[in-house]
Amino acid sequence: MWVIFQSAVAGYIHGNSIGQLIANHLPLGGLFFLTLLVLVINPLIQKTQVVTTFSEAELVIIWIMVSVASAVPGYGMMEFLFPILVAPLHNATDQNEWKSLLLPNIPDWAYISDIQAVQDFYAGESLVPWRTWAKPITFWLTISLSFSLIIIFWSVIIRRQWVERERYPFPLVQIPKIMVAQPEGKGQILNRLLRHRLFWLGLFVALLIHVLNGLHRYNPAIPHLRLSYSFNTWFPEKPWSALVQGWPLWGRIYLAVIGITYFLQLDVSFSLWFFFLFYKLQEVVFSAFSVRGVSTQQQVIGADIVLVVFLAWMSRRHLISVFRLAINPRESHQLPSEVIPHRSAVVGFLLSSLIFSILLVWVGMSPHVVILFSILLLSLASITCWMVANAGMLLVNVGLSPFSFFTTLFGSRSFSRKNLTLMAFDRSVHSHWSSESLMPYTMQSLRLLRETREYRSKLIFLMIFSLLIAIGTAFVSSLKFIYYQGASSLEGWVYNWFGRSGLEKAYVATQNPYGPSLSGILSAFLGGTWAAFLLFMRQRFLWWPFHPIGYIVGVTYAPHHLWFSTLLGWKCKILMLKCFGVGAYRRFQPLFLGLILGEYLMSAFWIFVGLFTKVGYWGLPH
């Protein structure tokens, strides 16, 4: 039921700027529901003894289904799909000549080609023209679903390498793991950590701060605690003004990020904030010496390429072993730790990839571009998941899109007009705004499942079932409320700017073809070289203090939002370890867990209040 509710209202909540019900890789709605089950529903059931309480295994499966479904209604799939499909006709004017120069590159059945349906989409107070939407939405949702299956089967294939061999920490998994743990003694309602006084102290602090800040939104006379600070006035003159340009320095305090950072390895948390400042200082140097040939943004391209090569090399023996098991009938049995046999995972991966490729060729993309496009999308998903698995990053931006990646390295002249235009549709396939990405949700679910053997054989079916329910619910409910309210009155950057921006880039690239970007290639080379050095030092020397993740994340929306809270969380852990020792660090873990849950609970509370008052509240990174 929660999957249906969450999928039905998430688009409405964000579209009306009330907040974000999914928000990030520790989904707000899912954690709120899990907390409700653990702290309210289970204790009530235990008191009344009408039915049995939810077991640990049942709570794990509920969390998995809700978290996987969280990839659908927001940034992960549905919210970007609607504006992309109406953008071609909506933004085509006599002045820009898109109708004659750009739209012929897209089959008219692949976007909303009925002008009345497009006008009603933005104007509102209309019924949904289901017949008009049927063909394009079916096509693109089939592509999205096939790529989602690729992600699920790929996650199963590499699970053992990442979870058991590399032993990635998956910090965000610890929160639901602690929540679902059963009480130790008979008759107890909550487990040891949830009964701890420091947990309730952290919860109370977070509740108090967000109660005051939420009430302040309704009555400015009520005092509040300011949780964001701009450094713009500190650096008015060049070259230091570069610090507050682009992705500027802001001090944003998120209690949940501070809490999660407390559980991270010190080299990881240090690198996350250090390399963001390192990038910003690069921009100061570039400004001081008028350097134009190197870009901090494009360094990420090279860093991502090196990371993918590194991950593939580290996984080579495991992948060879998996494919041997898949093709050898004598060794096709299921390993105890796997949710499905390797053969089933490989066959599912290959079939999903084939369907995905056929559909892209059908819409007009060249086969060789489809191969490159598919590899890049899978690489971006893997990079996102690697970041979440190692650093518990609530937000991730990989810093590039397929369109920018290919045109930077190869230029627009290397691609046909049709390929360039279709690559501008990349977010209709898979979002690279990776704060609600399916692969981290899936891998975290597989990691959490280690805690219980129950329902293991049904997991993939339950994931796919949850995805289908979420897709159907989000599609119908979101489209109905958009046609009722009108996209023009909704979140502007999603419904107006977003769908247009990719097509504008495609238009420029097709009308004024250009070659590879020499400055982009130089920047990518520098980024790749530096990332390779960091990875090498990390692998060879235990004393090396820098984790490559901080550099690979780059200077994007995610570290811009998270760096300051990460710095505070890192400092809390450093002080605790140096001043009081490891024992004190462990004793204070419940306090930081309370900060996380308290901020999540109050953010959800104010969002649900906002459903009735239309007053927004953005308590979490989103």
Coordinates of C-alpha atoms in Angstrom, one line a residue:
M1 CA 0.0 0.0 0.0
W2 CA 2.8 2.4 0.8
V3 CA 4.4 1.9 -2.7
I4 CA 1.0 2.9 -4.2
F5 CA 0.7 5.9 -1.9
Q6 CA 4.3 7.1 -2.4
S7 CA 4.1 6.7 -6.1
A8 CA 0.8 8.5 -6.3
V9 CA 1.7 11.6 -4.3
A10 CA 5.5 12.1 -4.8
G11 CA 5.1 13.9 -8.1
Y12 CA 2.4 16.1 -6.8
I13 CA 4.4 17.0 -3.7
H14 CA 7.5 18.1 -5.7
G15 CA 5.6 19.6 -8.6
N16 CA 3.9 22.0 -6.1
S17 CA 7.2 22.8 -4.4
I18 CA 6.0 21.2 -1.1
G19 CA 9.1 19.1 -0.7
Q20 CA 10.6 15.8 -1.8
L21 CA 9.1 12.6 -0.6
I22 CA 11.9 10.5 -2.1
A23 CA 14.7 13.1 -2.0
N24 CA 17.8 10.9 -2.0
H25 CA 19.4 7.4 -1.7
L26 CA 18.0 6.9 1.8
P27 CA 14.4 7.6 0.6
L28 CA 12.5 9.8 2.9
G29 CA 9.1 8.2 2.4
G30 CA 10.5 4.7 2.8
L31 CA 12.3 5.5 6.1
F32 CA 9.3 7.3 7.5
F33 CA 7.1 4.3 6.8
L34 CA 9.7 1.9 8.3
T35 CA 10.0 4.1 11.4
L36 CA 6.2 4.1 11.6
L37 CA 6.1 0.3 11.5
V38 CA 8.9 -0.1 14.1
L39 CA 8.1 2.7 16.6
V40 CA 4.3 2.7 16.3
I41 CA 2.6 -0.2 14.6
N42 CA 4.7 -3.1 16.0
P43 CA 4.4 -1.8 19.6
L44 CA 0.6 -1.4 19.2
I45 CA 0.3 -4.9 17.9
Q46 CA 2.5 -6.2 20.7
K47 CA 0.3 -4.5 23.3
T48 CA -3.0 -5.6 21.8
Q49 CA -1.7 -9.1 20.7
V50 CA -4.5 -9.2 18.0
V51 CA -2.0 -10.4 15.4
T52 CA 1.7 -11.2 15.3
T53 CA 4.2 -8.3 14.9
F54 CA 6.2 -7.8 11.8
S55 CA 9.3 -10.0 11.9
E56 CA 12.8 -8.7 11.0
A57 CA 12.6 -10.6 7.6
E58 CA 9.2 -9.0 6.8
L59 CA 10.4 -5.5 7.7
V60 CA 13.5 -6.1 5.5
I61 CA 11.3 -7.1 2.5
I62 CA 9.0 -4.2 3.1
W63 CA 12.0 -1.8 3.1
I64 CA 13.4 -3.4 -0.1
M65 CA 10.1 -3.1 -2.0
V66 CA 9.5 0.5 -1.0
S67 CA 13.1 1.6 -1.7
V68 CA 13.3 0.0 -5.1
A69 CA 9.9 1.6 -6.0
S70 CA 11.4 4.9 -4.9
A71 CA 13.4 5.0 -8.2
V72 CA 10.2 5.6 -10.2
P73 CA 8.0 8.6 -9.3
G74 CA 10.7 11.3 -9.0
Y75 CA 14.0 12.1 -10.6
G76 CA 14.7 8.4 -11.2
M77 CA 12.2 8.0 -14.0
M78 CA 8.7 9.6 -14.2
E79 CA 9.2 13.2 -13.3
F80 CA 11.6 13.9 -16.1
L81 CA 9.8 11.8 -18.7
F82 CA 6.7 13.9 -19.0
P83 CA 8.4 17.3 -19.8
I84 CA 10.7 15.6 -22.2
L85 CA 7.9 14.1 -24.2
V86 CA 6.0 17.4 -24.6
A87 CA 9.1 19.6 -25.0
P88 CA 9.7 19.0 -28.8
L89 CA 6.3 20.5 -29.9
H90 CA 5.9 22.9 -27.0
N91 CA 9.2 24.6 -27.7
A92 CA 9.0 24.5 -31.5
T93 CA 8.3 28.0 -32.9
D94 CA 8.5 29.7 -36.3
Q95 CA 11.6 31.6 -35.1
N96 CA 13.7 28.6 -34.1
E97 CA 12.5 26.4 -37.0
W98 CA 12.5 23.3 -34.8
K99 CA 9.6 21.8 -36.8
S100 CA 11.6 21.7 -39.9
L101 CA 15.1 21.2 -38.6
L102 CA 14.8 19.2 -35.3
L103 CA 11.5 17.4 -35.1
P104 CA 12.0 15.3 -38.2
N105 CA 14.8 13.5 -36.3
I106 CA 12.3 12.1 -33.9
P107 CA 9.5 9.8 -35.0
D108 CA 6.1 11.6 -34.3
W109 CA 4.9 8.5 -32.4
A110 CA 7.9 8.9 -29.9
Y111 CA 6.7 12.3 -28.5
I112 CA 3.4 14.1 -28.0
S113 CA 2.7 15.4 -31.5
D114 CA -0.8 16.6 -30.8
I115 CA -0.6 20.4 -30.2
Q116 CA -3.9 20.5 -28.2
A117 CA -2.6 17.8 -25.8
V118 CA 0.6 19.8 -25.3
Q119 CA -1.2 23.1 -24.7
D120 CA -3.6 21.4 -22.2
F121 CA -0.5 19.9 -20.5
Y122 CA 0.7 23.4 -19.6
A123 CA -2.6 25.2 -19.3
G124 CA -4.3 22.7 -16.9
E125 CA -8.0 22.3 -16.1
S126 CA -8.2 19.5 -18.7
L127 CA -8.8 15.8 -19.0
V128 CA -5.9 13.6 -19.9
P129 CA -5.9 12.6 -23.6
W130 CA -5.0 9.0 -22.9
R131 CA -5.1 8.0 -26.5
T132 CA -2.5 10.6 -27.5
W133 CA -0.2 9.5 -24.7
A134 CA -0.6 5.8 -25.2
K135 CA 1.9 5.1 -27.9
P136 CA 4.8 7.4 -26.8
I137 CA 4.5 6.6 -23.1
T138 CA 4.3 2.9 -23.7
F139 CA 7.4 3.0 -25.9
W140 CA 9.6 5.0 -23.5
L141 CA 8.3 3.2 -20.3
T142 CA 9.2 -0.1 -22.0
I143 CA 12.7 1.3 -22.6
S144 CA 12.9 2.5 -19.0
L145 CA 11.7 -0.8 -17.7
S146 CA 14.1 -2.8 -19.8
F147 CA 17.0 -0.6 -18.6
S148 CA 15.7 -1.1 -15.0
L149 CA 15.9 -4.9 -15.5
I150 CA 19.4 -4.5 -16.9
I151 CA 20.3 -2.7 -13.6
I152 CA 18.7 -5.3 -11.4
F153 CA 20.4 -8.3 -13.1
W154 CA 23.7 -6.4 -13.3
S155 CA 23.5 -5.8 -9.6
V156 CA 22.9 -9.5 -8.9
I157 CA 25.9 -10.3 -11.1
I158 CA 28.4 -8.0 -9.3
R159 CA 26.9 -8.4 -5.8
R160 CA 29.4 -10.9 -4.6
Q161 CA 32.4 -8.9 -5.9
W162 CA 31.2 -5.7 -4.2
V163 CA 29.6 -7.1 -1.0
E164 CA 31.8 -10.2 -0.2
R165 CA 35.2 -9.6 -1.9
E166 CA 35.6 -5.8 -2.0
R167 CA 33.5 -5.5 1.2
Y168 CA 32.2 -2.1 0.4
P169 CA 30.7 -0.7 3.6
F170 CA 27.3 0.4 2.3
P171 CA 26.8 3.0 5.1
L172 CA 23.2 3.8 4.3
V173 CA 22.2 0.1 4.9
Q174 CA 23.1 0.5 8.5
I175 CA 20.1 2.7 9.2
P176 CA 17.3 0.3 8.1
K177 CA 19.4 -2.6 9.5
I178 CA 19.4 -1.0 13.0
M179 CA 15.7 -0.2 12.6
V180 CA 14.5 -3.7 11.8
A181 CA 16.7 -5.5 14.5
Q182 CA 14.4 -7.3 16.9
P183 CA 14.3 -6.7 20.6
E184 CA 16.8 -8.8 22.6
G185 CA 14.6 -9.7 25.5
K186 CA 11.1 -11.2 25.7
G187 CA 8.4 -8.6 26.2
Q188 CA 10.6 -5.7 25.0
I189 CA 9.2 -3.5 22.3
L190 CA 12.3 -1.9 20.9
N191 CA 15.9 -3.1 20.3
R192 CA 18.8 -2.0 22.4
L193 CA 19.9 0.9 20.2
L194 CA 16.4 2.3 19.9
R195 CA 16.0 2.2 23.7
H196 CA 19.3 4.1 24.2
R197 CA 18.9 7.5 25.9
L198 CA 21.4 9.1 23.5
F199 CA 19.2 7.9 20.6
W200 CA 16.2 9.8 22.0
L201 CA 18.4 12.8 22.8
G202 CA 19.5 13.0 19.1
L203 CA 15.9 12.5 18.0
F204 CA 14.7 15.3 20.3
V205 CA 17.4 17.7 19.1
A206 CA 16.4 17.2 15.5
L207 CA 12.7 17.4 16.3
L208 CA 13.1 20.6 18.2
I209 CA 15.1 22.3 15.4
H210 CA 12.7 21.3 12.7
V211 CA 9.6 22.0 14.7
L212 CA 10.8 25.6 15.2
N213 CA 11.9 26.0 11.6
G214 CA 8.7 24.5 10.3
L215 CA 6.5 26.8 12.4
H216 CA 8.7 29.7 11.3
R217 CA 7.6 28.9 7.7
Y218 CA 4.0 29.6 8.8
N219 CA 4.7 32.5 11.3
P220 CA 7.9 34.4 10.8
A221 CA 7.6 35.8 14.3
I222 CA 8.5 32.3 15.7
P223 CA 12.3 32.0 16.3
H224 CA 14.2 29.5 14.1
L225 CA 17.7 28.2 13.6
R226 CA 19.3 29.1 10.4
L227 CA 20.7 26.0 8.6
S228 CA 22.3 27.6 5.5
Y229 CA 24.8 30.3 5.1
S230 CA 26.2 32.0 2.0
F231 CA 29.9 33.0 1.8
N232 CA 29.3 35.4 -1.1
T233 CA 30.0 38.5 0.9
W234 CA 33.3 37.0 2.1
F235 CA 34.8 37.0 -1.4
P236 CA 33.7 40.0 -3.4
E237 CA 36.9 40.5 -5.4
K238 CA 38.7 38.5 -8.1
P239 CA 40.2 35.9 -8.1
W240 CA 38.6 34.8 -4.8
S241 CA 35.1 35.5 -6.1
A242 CA 35.5 32.3 -8.1
L243 CA 34.8 30.5 -4.8
V244 CA 31.2 31.8 -4.9
Q245 CA 30.5 31.4 -8.6
G246 CA 29.4 28.3 -10.5
W247 CA 28.6 25.9 -7.7
P248 CA 29.3 28.5 -4.9
L249 CA 30.4 27.9 -1.4
W250 CA 27.4 27.5 0.9
G251 CA 27.4 26.2 4.4
R252 CA 24.3 24.0 4.5
I253 CA 23.7 22.1 7.8
Y254 CA 21.9 18.8 7.4
L255 CA 21.7 16.8 10.6
A256 CA 21.2 13.6 8.6
V257 CA 24.4 14.1 6.7
I258 CA 26.3 14.9 9.9
G259 CA 24.9 11.7 11.4
I260 CA 25.7 9.5 8.3
T261 CA 29.2 11.0 8.1
Y262 CA 29.9 10.0 11.7
F263 CA 29.6 6.4 10.5
L264 CA 31.9 6.8 7.5
Q265 CA 35.6 5.9 7.3
L266 CA 37.7 9.0 8.0
D267 CA 39.5 9.0 4.7
V268 CA 36.2 8.9 2.8
S269 CA 34.5 11.7 4.8
F270 CA 37.7 13.8 4.7
S271 CA 38.1 13.4 0.9
L272 CA 34.5 14.4 0.2
W273 CA 34.8 17.9 1.6
F274 CA 38.5 18.3 0.9
F275 CA 38.3 17.7 -2.9
F276 CA 35.3 20.0 -3.3
L277 CA 37.4 22.8 -1.8
F278 CA 40.3 21.6 -3.9
Y279 CA 38.2 22.0 -7.1
K280 CA 37.1 25.5 -5.9
L281 CA 40.7 26.6 -5.3
Q282 CA 41.5 25.4 -8.8
E283 CA 38.9 27.8 -10.1
V284 CA 40.5 30.6 -8.1
V285 CA 43.9 29.8 -9.8
F286 CA 42.2 29.7 -13.2
S287 CA 40.6 33.1 -12.5
A288 CA 43.9 34.6 -11.2
F289 CA 45.9 33.5 -14.3
S290 CA 43.1 33.7 -16.8
V291 CA 43.3 30.0 -17.6
R292 CA 40.7 29.1 -20.2
G293 CA 41.9 25.7 -21.5
V294 CA 41.1 23.6 -18.4
S295 CA 37.7 23.0 -16.9
T296 CA 37.0 21.6 -13.4
Q297 CA 33.7 20.2 -14.7
Q298 CA 35.3 18.2 -17.5
Q299 CA 38.0 16.7 -15.3
V300 CA 35.2 14.4 -14.1
I301 CA 34.9 12.8 -17.5
G302 CA 38.4 11.5 -17.3
A303 CA 38.0 10.5 -13.7
D304 CA 34.9 8.5 -14.5
I305 CA 36.6 6.7 -17.4
V306 CA 39.5 5.7 -15.2
L307 CA 37.1 4.5 -12.4
V308 CA 35.1 2.3 -14.8
V309 CA 38.3 0.7 -16.1
F310 CA 39.5 0.2 -12.6
L311 CA 36.3 -1.4 -11.4
A312 CA 36.2 -3.6 -14.5
W313 CA 39.8 -4.7 -13.9
M314 CA 39.1 -5.5 -10.2
S315 CA 36.0 -7.5 -11.1
R316 CA 37.5 -9.3 -14.1
R317 CA 38.0 -12.7 -12.3
H318 CA 34.6 -12.5 -10.7
L319 CA 32.9 -11.7 -14.0
I320 CA 34.7 -14.5 -15.9
S321 CA 33.6 -16.9 -13.1
V322 CA 30.0 -15.8 -13.4
F323 CA 29.9 -16.2 -17.1
R324 CA 31.5 -19.6 -16.8
L325 CA 28.9 -20.7 -14.3
A326 CA 26.2 -19.4 -16.7
I327 CA 27.3 -21.4 -19.7
N328 CA 28.4 -24.6 -17.9
P329 CA 25.4 -26.8 -17.3
R330 CA 27.2 -28.8 -14.6
E331 CA 27.9 -25.6 -12.6
S332 CA 24.6 -23.8 -13.0
H333 CA 23.4 -24.5 -9.5
Q334 CA 22.5 -21.5 -7.2
L335 CA 25.2 -20.5 -4.7
P336 CA 23.7 -20.2 -1.2
S337 CA 24.4 -16.4 -1.0
E338 CA 22.8 -15.6 -4.4
V339 CA 19.2 -14.6 -4.8
I340 CA 19.0 -16.3 -8.3
P341 CA 21.4 -18.7 -10.2
H342 CA 24.1 -16.9 -12.2
R343 CA 22.7 -18.4 -15.4
S344 CA 19.3 -16.7 -14.7
A345 CA 21.0 -13.4 -13.9
V346 CA 23.2 -13.5 -17.1
V347 CA 20.3 -14.5 -19.3
G348 CA 18.1 -11.8 -17.8
F349 CA 20.8 -9.2 -18.3
L350 CA 21.4 -10.2 -21.9
L351 CA 17.7 -10.4 -22.8
S352 CA 17.0 -7.0 -21.2
S353 CA 20.0 -5.5 -23.0
L354 CA 18.8 -6.9 -26.3
I355 CA 15.3 -5.5 -25.8
F356 CA 16.8 -2.1 -24.8
S357 CA 19.0 -2.0 -27.9
I358 CA 16.2 -3.1 -30.3
L359 CA 13.9 -0.3 -29.1
L360 CA 16.6 2.3 -29.4
V361 CA 17.4 1.2 -33.0
W362 CA 13.7 1.2 -33.7
V363 CA 13.4 4.8 -32.7
G364 CA 16.2 5.7 -35.0
M365 CA 19.5 5.5 -33.1
S366 CA 22.4 3.9 -35.1
P367 CA 23.5 0.4 -33.8
H368 CA 27.1 1.5 -33.0
V369 CA 25.7 4.5 -31.1
V370 CA 23.3 2.3 -29.2
I371 CA 26.2 0.1 -28.0
L372 CA 28.3 3.1 -26.8
F373 CA 25.2 4.7 -25.3
S374 CA 24.2 1.6 -23.4
I375 CA 27.7 1.0 -22.1
L376 CA 27.9 4.6 -20.9
L377 CA 24.5 4.4 -19.2
L378 CA 25.5 1.2 -17.3
S379 CA 28.8 2.8 -16.4
L380 CA 27.1 5.9 -15.0
A381 CA 24.8 3.7 -12.9
S382 CA 27.7 1.7 -11.6
I383 CA 29.7 4.9 -10.7
T384 CA 26.6 6.2 -8.8
C385 CA 26.3 3.0 -7.0
W386 CA 30.0 2.8 -6.2
M387 CA 29.8 6.3 -4.6
V388 CA 26.7 5.4 -2.5
A389 CA 28.3 2.0 -1.5
N390 CA 31.5 3.6 -0.3
A391 CA 30.4 7.0 1.0
G392 CA 26.7 6.7 1.8
M393 CA 26.2 9.7 -0.4
L394 CA 22.5 10.8 -0.2
L395 CA 23.0 12.8 -3.4
V396 CA 25.2 11.9 -6.4
N397 CA 25.7 13.7 -9.7
V398 CA 28.1 12.0 -12.0
G399 CA 28.8 15.4 -13.5
L400 CA 28.1 14.5 -17.2
S401 CA 25.3 13.4 -19.5
P402 CA 25.7 11.0 -22.5
F403 CA 25.3 14.0 -24.8
S404 CA 28.0 16.0 -23.2
F405 CA 30.3 13.0 -22.9
F406 CA 30.2 12.0 -26.5
T407 CA 30.2 15.5 -28.0
T408 CA 33.2 16.6 -25.8
L409 CA 35.3 13.6 -26.8
F410 CA 34.2 13.1 -30.4
G411 CA 32.5 16.3 -31.4
S412 CA 29.0 16.6 -32.9
R413 CA 30.3 16.0 -36.5
S414 CA 30.9 12.3 -35.5
F415 CA 27.1 11.8 -35.1
S416 CA 24.2 12.1 -37.3
R417 CA 21.4 14.6 -36.6
K418 CA 19.1 11.9 -35.6
N419 CA 21.6 10.4 -33.1
L420 CA 22.3 13.8 -31.6
T421 CA 18.6 14.6 -31.1
L422 CA 17.9 11.2 -29.6
M423 CA 20.8 11.5 -27.2
A424 CA 19.2 14.7 -25.9
F425 CA 16.4 12.3 -24.8
D426 CA 18.8 10.5 -22.5
R427 CA 17.0 11.3 -19.3
S428 CA 13.8 9.6 -20.7
V429 CA 15.9 6.4 -20.6
H430 CA 17.8 6.8 -17.3
S431 CA 18.3 9.8 -15.1
H432 CA 21.8 11.0 -14.7
W433 CA 20.5 13.3 -12.0
S434 CA 21.4 10.5 -9.7
S435 CA 19.8 11.3 -6.4
E436 CA 17.1 8.6 -6.9
S437 CA 19.0 6.0 -8.9
L438 CA 17.8 2.4 -9.1
M439 CA 21.2 0.7 -8.9
P440 CA 22.1 2.0 -5.4
Y441 CA 18.6 1.1 -4.2
T442 CA 19.0 -2.4 -5.6
M443 CA 22.6 -3.0 -4.4
Q444 CA 21.7 -1.8 -0.9
S445 CA 18.7 -4.2 -0.9
L446 CA 21.0 -7.1 -1.8
R447 CA 23.4 -6.1 0.9
L448 CA 20.7 -5.8 3.5
L449 CA 19.3 -9.2 2.5
R450 CA 22.5 -10.8 3.9
E451 CA 20.9 -10.3 7.3
T452 CA 18.1 -12.7 6.6
R453 CA 17.7 -15.8 4.4
E454 CA 13.9 -15.6 4.3
Y455 CA 12.2 -14.5 1.0
R456 CA 15.6 -14.7 -0.8
S457 CA 14.2 -16.8 -3.7
K458 CA 11.4 -14.3 -4.2
L459 CA 13.4 -11.1 -4.1
I460 CA 13.8 -10.4 -7.8
F461 CA 10.1 -11.1 -8.4
L462 CA 9.2 -8.7 -5.6
M463 CA 11.5 -6.0 -6.9
I464 CA 10.1 -6.2 -10.4
F465 CA 6.5 -6.4 -9.1
S466 CA 7.2 -3.3 -6.9
L467 CA 8.6 -1.4 -9.9
L468 CA 5.6 -2.3 -12.1
I469 CA 3.1 -1.1 -9.4
A470 CA 5.1 2.1 -9.0
I471 CA 5.3 2.8 -12.7
G472 CA 1.6 2.3 -13.2
T473 CA 0.5 4.3 -10.2
A474 CA 3.0 7.2 -10.8
F475 CA 2.1 7.4 -14.5
V476 CA -1.7 7.7 -14.0
S477 CA -1.7 9.9 -10.9
S478 CA 1.0 12.3 -12.1
L479 CA -0.4 12.8 -15.5
K480 CA -3.9 13.4 -14.1
F481 CA -2.7 16.1 -11.6
I482 CA -0.5 17.8 -14.3
Y483 CA -3.4 18.1 -16.7
Y484 CA -5.6 19.3 -13.8
Q485 CA -3.2 22.0 -12.4
G486 CA -1.2 22.8 -15.6
A487 CA 2.6 22.3 -15.9
S488 CA 3.1 26.1 -16.1
S489 CA 2.2 26.4 -12.5
L490 CA 4.4 23.6 -11.3
E491 CA 8.2 23.3 -10.4
G492 CA 9.6 25.5 -13.2
W493 CA 13.0 24.0 -13.8
V494 CA 11.5 20.5 -14.2
Y495 CA 8.5 21.3 -16.4
N496 CA 9.8 24.3 -18.4
W497 CA 13.6 24.5 -18.5
F498 CA 14.5 20.8 -18.3
G499 CA 12.7 19.4 -21.4
R500 CA 13.9 22.3 -23.5
S501 CA 17.6 22.4 -22.5
G502 CA 18.6 19.0 -24.0
L503 CA 16.9 19.8 -27.3
E504 CA 18.6 23.2 -27.5
K505 CA 22.0 21.6 -27.2
A506 CA 21.0 19.1 -29.9
Y507 CA 19.8 22.0 -32.1
V508 CA 23.1 23.9 -31.8
A509 CA 25.1 20.7 -32.4
T510 CA 23.1 19.8 -35.6
Q511 CA 23.0 23.4 -37.1
N512 CA 26.6 24.3 -36.2
P513 CA 28.6 21.0 -36.1
Y514 CA 31.8 21.1 -34.1
G515 CA 34.7 18.8 -33.6
P516 CA 36.1 17.3 -30.4
S517 CA 36.7 19.8 -27.6
L518 CA 40.5 20.1 -27.1
S519 CA 40.1 21.9 -23.8
G520 CA 37.6 19.2 -22.7
I521 CA 39.9 16.4 -23.8
L522 CA 42.8 18.1 -21.9
S523 CA 40.7 18.5 -18.8
A524 CA 39.5 14.9 -19.0
F525 CA 43.1 13.7 -19.4
L526 CA 44.2 15.6 -16.3
G527 CA 41.2 14.3 -14.4
G528 CA 41.9 10.7 -15.5
T529 CA 45.6 11.0 -14.6
W530 CA 44.9 12.4 -11.1
A531 CA 42.1 9.8 -10.5
A532 CA 44.5 7.0 -11.6
F533 CA 47.2 8.3 -9.2
L534 CA 44.7 8.4 -6.3
L535 CA 43.4 4.9 -7.0
F536 CA 47.0 3.6 -7.2
M537 CA 48.0 5.2 -3.9
R538 CA 44.8 4.0 -2.3
Q539 CA 45.5 0.4 -3.3
R540 CA 49.2 0.3 -2.5
F541 CA 49.6 2.3 0.7
L542 CA 47.4 2.0 3.8
W543 CA 48.7 5.3 5.2
W544 CA 47.4 7.2 2.2
P545 CA 44.9 9.8 3.6
F546 CA 42.9 10.6 0.4
H547 CA 40.1 8.4 -1.0
P548 CA 39.6 8.9 -4.8
I549 CA 35.8 9.3 -4.3
G550 CA 36.2 12.9 -3.3
Y551 CA 37.9 13.8 -6.5
I552 CA 35.7 11.6 -8.8
V553 CA 32.5 13.2 -7.3
G554 CA 33.8 16.5 -8.7
V555 CA 32.4 20.0 -8.3
T556 CA 28.7 19.3 -8.9
Y557 CA 25.3 19.9 -7.3
A558 CA 25.8 17.1 -4.7
P559 CA 29.1 18.2 -3.0
H560 CA 27.9 21.8 -3.3
H561 CA 25.0 20.8 -1.0
L562 CA 26.8 18.2 1.2
W563 CA 30.4 19.4 1.8
F564 CA 29.8 21.6 4.8
S565 CA 27.7 19.0 6.7
T566 CA 30.2 16.3 5.8
L567 CA 33.0 18.5 7.2
L568 CA 31.0 18.9 10.5
G569 CA 30.4 15.1 10.7
W570 CA 34.1 14.4 10.0
K571 CA 35.1 16.8 12.7
C572 CA 32.7 15.3 15.2
K573 CA 34.2 11.9 14.6
I574 CA 37.8 13.1 14.7
L575 CA 37.2 14.9 18.1
M576 CA 35.4 12.0 19.6
L577 CA 38.2 9.5 18.6
K578 CA 41.1 11.8 19.6
C579 CA 39.7 13.2 22.8
F580 CA 37.7 10.3 24.2
G581 CA 38.7 7.1 22.3
V582 CA 37.1 4.4 20.3
G583 CA 34.8 3.3 23.2
A584 CA 33.2 6.8 23.4
Y585 CA 32.9 6.9 19.6
R586 CA 30.8 3.7 19.7
R587 CA 28.8 4.8 22.8
F588 CA 27.7 8.0 20.9
Q589 CA 26.6 6.2 17.8
P590 CA 22.9 6.2 18.9
L591 CA 23.0 10.0 19.3
F592 CA 23.9 10.4 15.6
L593 CA 21.3 7.8 14.6
G594 CA 18.7 9.9 16.4
L595 CA 19.8 13.0 14.5
I596 CA 19.3 11.1 11.2
L597 CA 15.8 9.7 12.1
G598 CA 14.7 12.9 13.7
E599 CA 15.4 15.0 10.7
Y600 CA 13.8 12.5 8.4
L601 CA 10.7 12.2 10.6
M602 CA 10.2 16.0 10.8
S603 CA 10.8 16.5 7.1
A604 CA 8.1 14.0 6.3
F605 CA 5.8 15.5 8.9
W606 CA 6.0 19.0 7.4
I607 CA 5.6 17.6 3.9
F608 CA 2.4 15.9 4.8
V609 CA 1.2 19.0 6.5
G610 CA 2.1 20.9 3.3
L611 CA -0.3 18.6 1.4
F612 CA -3.1 20.6 3.1
T613 CA -1.5 24.0 3.5
K614 CA 0.6 24.1 0.3
V615 CA 3.5 25.4 2.3
G616 CA 6.8 23.8 1.3
Y617 CA 9.5 22.4 3.6
W618 CA 12.9 21.2 2.3
G619 CA 14.6 19.6 5.4
L620 CA 16.7 17.1 3.5
P621 CA 19.3 17.1 0.7
H622 CA 17.3 16.6 -2.5

